[in-house]
Amino acid sequence: MKTERQEIICNCCKKIIQKKSRIPDTEFLHVEKEWGYFSEKDGEIQEFDVCETCYDEWVKSFQIPVKTIEVTELV
Ligand SMILES: [Zn+2]
């Protein structure tokens, strides 16, 4: 389901991550989760976008730090 590029706003801080119909040049976290039978949100799809600043703050609150893998880019 690919529609026209929509404006992307950070759910956390309301900052505009990506302006409408612009070439994407900003990295952000997009989460889409379809909750299933074993959850209390059975049959619901939830999605949100988080800008990099909020992502960093969020991740800092984790008890276990995120796993970081260095990607060697082959250009
Ligand atoms: Zn944000």
PDB file of C-alpha atoms and ligand atoms in Angstrom:
ATOM      1  CA  MET A   1       0.000   0.000   0.000  1.00  0.00           C
ATOM      2  CA  LYS A   2       2.178   2.830  -1.271  1.00  0.00           C
ATOM      3  CA  THR A   3       0.477   6.186  -1.375  1.00  0.00           C
ATOM      4  CA  GLU A   4       1.773   9.655  -2.114  1.00  0.00           C
ATOM      5  CA  ARG A   5       4.417  10.760   0.305  1.00  0.00           C
ATOM      6  CA  GLN A   6       2.731  12.153   3.337  1.00  0.00           C
ATOM      7  CA  GLU A   7       4.016  14.587   5.877  1.00  0.00           C
ATOM      8  CA  ILE A   8       5.686  12.672   8.654  1.00  0.00           C
ATOM      9  CA  ILE A   9       5.484  14.093  12.132  1.00  0.00           C
ATOM     10  CA  CYS A  10       7.300  12.728  15.147  1.00  0.00           C
ATOM     11  CA  ASN A  11       4.702  11.249  17.473  1.00  0.00           C
ATOM     12  CA  CYS A  12       6.903  12.040  20.417  1.00  0.00           C
ATOM     13  CA  CYS A  13       7.726  15.753  19.952  1.00  0.00           C
ATOM     14  CA  LYS A  14       5.458  16.796  17.036  1.00  0.00           C
ATOM     15  CA  LYS A  15       8.415  17.927  14.989  1.00  0.00           C
ATOM     16  CA  ILE A  16       7.947  17.612  11.231  1.00  0.00           C
ATOM     17  CA  ILE A  17      10.366  14.902  10.238  1.00  0.00           C
ATOM     18  CA  GLN A  18       9.554  14.901   6.562  1.00  0.00           C
ATOM     19  CA  LYS A  19       7.718  17.527   4.567  1.00  0.00           C
ATOM     20  CA  LYS A  20       5.115  16.406   2.081  1.00  0.00           C
ATOM     21  CA  SER A  21       6.352  15.280  -1.355  1.00  0.00           C
ATOM     22  CA  ARG A  22       9.980  15.945  -0.657  1.00  0.00           C
ATOM     23  CA  ILE A  23      12.773  13.569  -1.367  1.00  0.00           C
ATOM     24  CA  PRO A  24      13.440  11.776   1.901  1.00  0.00           C
ATOM     25  CA  ASP A  25      16.645  13.041   3.449  1.00  0.00           C
ATOM     26  CA  THR A  26      15.929  12.443   7.098  1.00  0.00           C
ATOM     27  CA  GLU A  27      16.247   9.253   9.022  1.00  0.00           C
ATOM     28  CA  PHE A  28      13.553   8.348  11.475  1.00  0.00           C
ATOM     29  CA  LEU A  29      12.040   5.319  13.114  1.00  0.00           C
ATOM     30  CA  HIS A  30       8.813   3.981  11.748  1.00  0.00           C
ATOM     31  CA  VAL A  31       7.030   1.367  13.777  1.00  0.00           C
ATOM     32  CA  GLU A  32       4.057  -0.581  12.554  1.00  0.00           C
ATOM     33  CA  LYS A  33       2.724  -3.339  14.710  1.00  0.00           C
ATOM     34  CA  GLU A  34      -0.216  -5.593  14.092  1.00  0.00           C
ATOM     35  CA  TRP A  35      -1.275  -6.891  17.450  1.00  0.00           C
ATOM     36  CA  GLY A  36      -2.474 -10.423  17.529  1.00  0.00           C
ATOM     37  CA  TYR A  37      -4.479 -12.822  19.573  1.00  0.00           C
ATOM     38  CA  PHE A  38      -2.202 -12.938  22.603  1.00  0.00           C
ATOM     39  CA  SER A  39      -2.284  -9.213  23.130  1.00  0.00           C
ATOM     40  CA  GLU A  40      -5.015  -7.032  24.546  1.00  0.00           C
ATOM     41  CA  LYS A  41      -5.077  -5.169  21.243  1.00  0.00           C
ATOM     42  CA  ASP A  42      -6.043  -8.147  19.123  1.00  0.00           C
ATOM     43  CA  GLY A  43      -6.780  -7.104  15.561  1.00  0.00           C
ATOM     44  CA  GLU A  44      -5.369  -3.611  15.915  1.00  0.00           C
ATOM     45  CA  ILE A  45      -2.582  -2.135  13.871  1.00  0.00           C
ATOM     46  CA  GLN A  46      -0.690   0.650  15.556  1.00  0.00           C
ATOM     47  CA  GLU A  47       1.927   2.783  13.954  1.00  0.00           C
ATOM     48  CA  PHE A  48       4.043   5.743  14.852  1.00  0.00           C
ATOM     49  CA  ASP A  49       7.079   7.658  13.752  1.00  0.00           C
ATOM     50  CA  VAL A  50       9.839   8.885  15.987  1.00  0.00           C
ATOM     51  CA  CYS A  51      12.518  11.385  14.997  1.00  0.00           C
ATOM     52  CA  GLU A  52      16.149  10.561  15.638  1.00  0.00           C
ATOM     53  CA  THR A  53      16.420  12.921  18.620  1.00  0.00           C
ATOM     54  CA  CYS A  54      13.460  11.296  20.372  1.00  0.00           C
ATOM     55  CA  TYR A  55      14.712   7.872  19.387  1.00  0.00           C
ATOM     56  CA  ASP A  56      18.032   8.552  21.097  1.00  0.00           C
ATOM     57  CA  GLU A  57      16.259   9.764  24.234  1.00  0.00           C
ATOM     58  CA  TRP A  58      13.907   6.773  24.198  1.00  0.00           C
ATOM     59  CA  VAL A  59      16.680   4.275  23.717  1.00  0.00           C
ATOM     60  CA  LYS A  60      18.644   5.836  26.587  1.00  0.00           C
ATOM     61  CA  SER A  61      15.806   4.833  28.918  1.00  0.00           C
ATOM     62  CA  PHE A  62      16.190   1.160  28.042  1.00  0.00           C
ATOM     63  CA  GLN A  63      17.477  -1.162  30.740  1.00  0.00           C
ATOM     64  CA  ILE A  64      19.466  -3.055  28.136  1.00  0.00           C
ATOM     65  CA  PRO A  65      21.175  -0.882  25.555  1.00  0.00           C
ATOM     66  CA  VAL A  66      20.317  -1.400  21.917  1.00  0.00           C
ATOM     67  CA  LYS A  67      22.566  -3.637  19.917  1.00  0.00           C
ATOM     68  CA  THR A  68      24.713  -1.720  17.500  1.00  0.00           C
ATOM     69  CA  ILE A  69      26.218  -3.326  14.465  1.00  0.00           C
ATOM     70  CA  GLU A  70      28.652  -1.350  12.385  1.00  0.00           C
ATOM     71  CA  VAL A  71      27.697  -1.572   8.753  1.00  0.00           C
ATOM     72  CA  THR A  72      30.546  -1.373   6.339  1.00  0.00           C
ATOM     73  CA  GLU A  73      29.155   0.285   3.277  1.00  0.00           C
ATOM     74  CA  LEU A  74      30.297  -0.975  -0.044  1.00  0.00           C
ATOM     75  CA  VAL A  75      30.210   1.985  -2.360  1.00  0.00           C
TER      76      VAL A  75
HETATM   77 ZN    ZN B   1      10.774  13.760  18.048  1.00  0.00          ZN
END
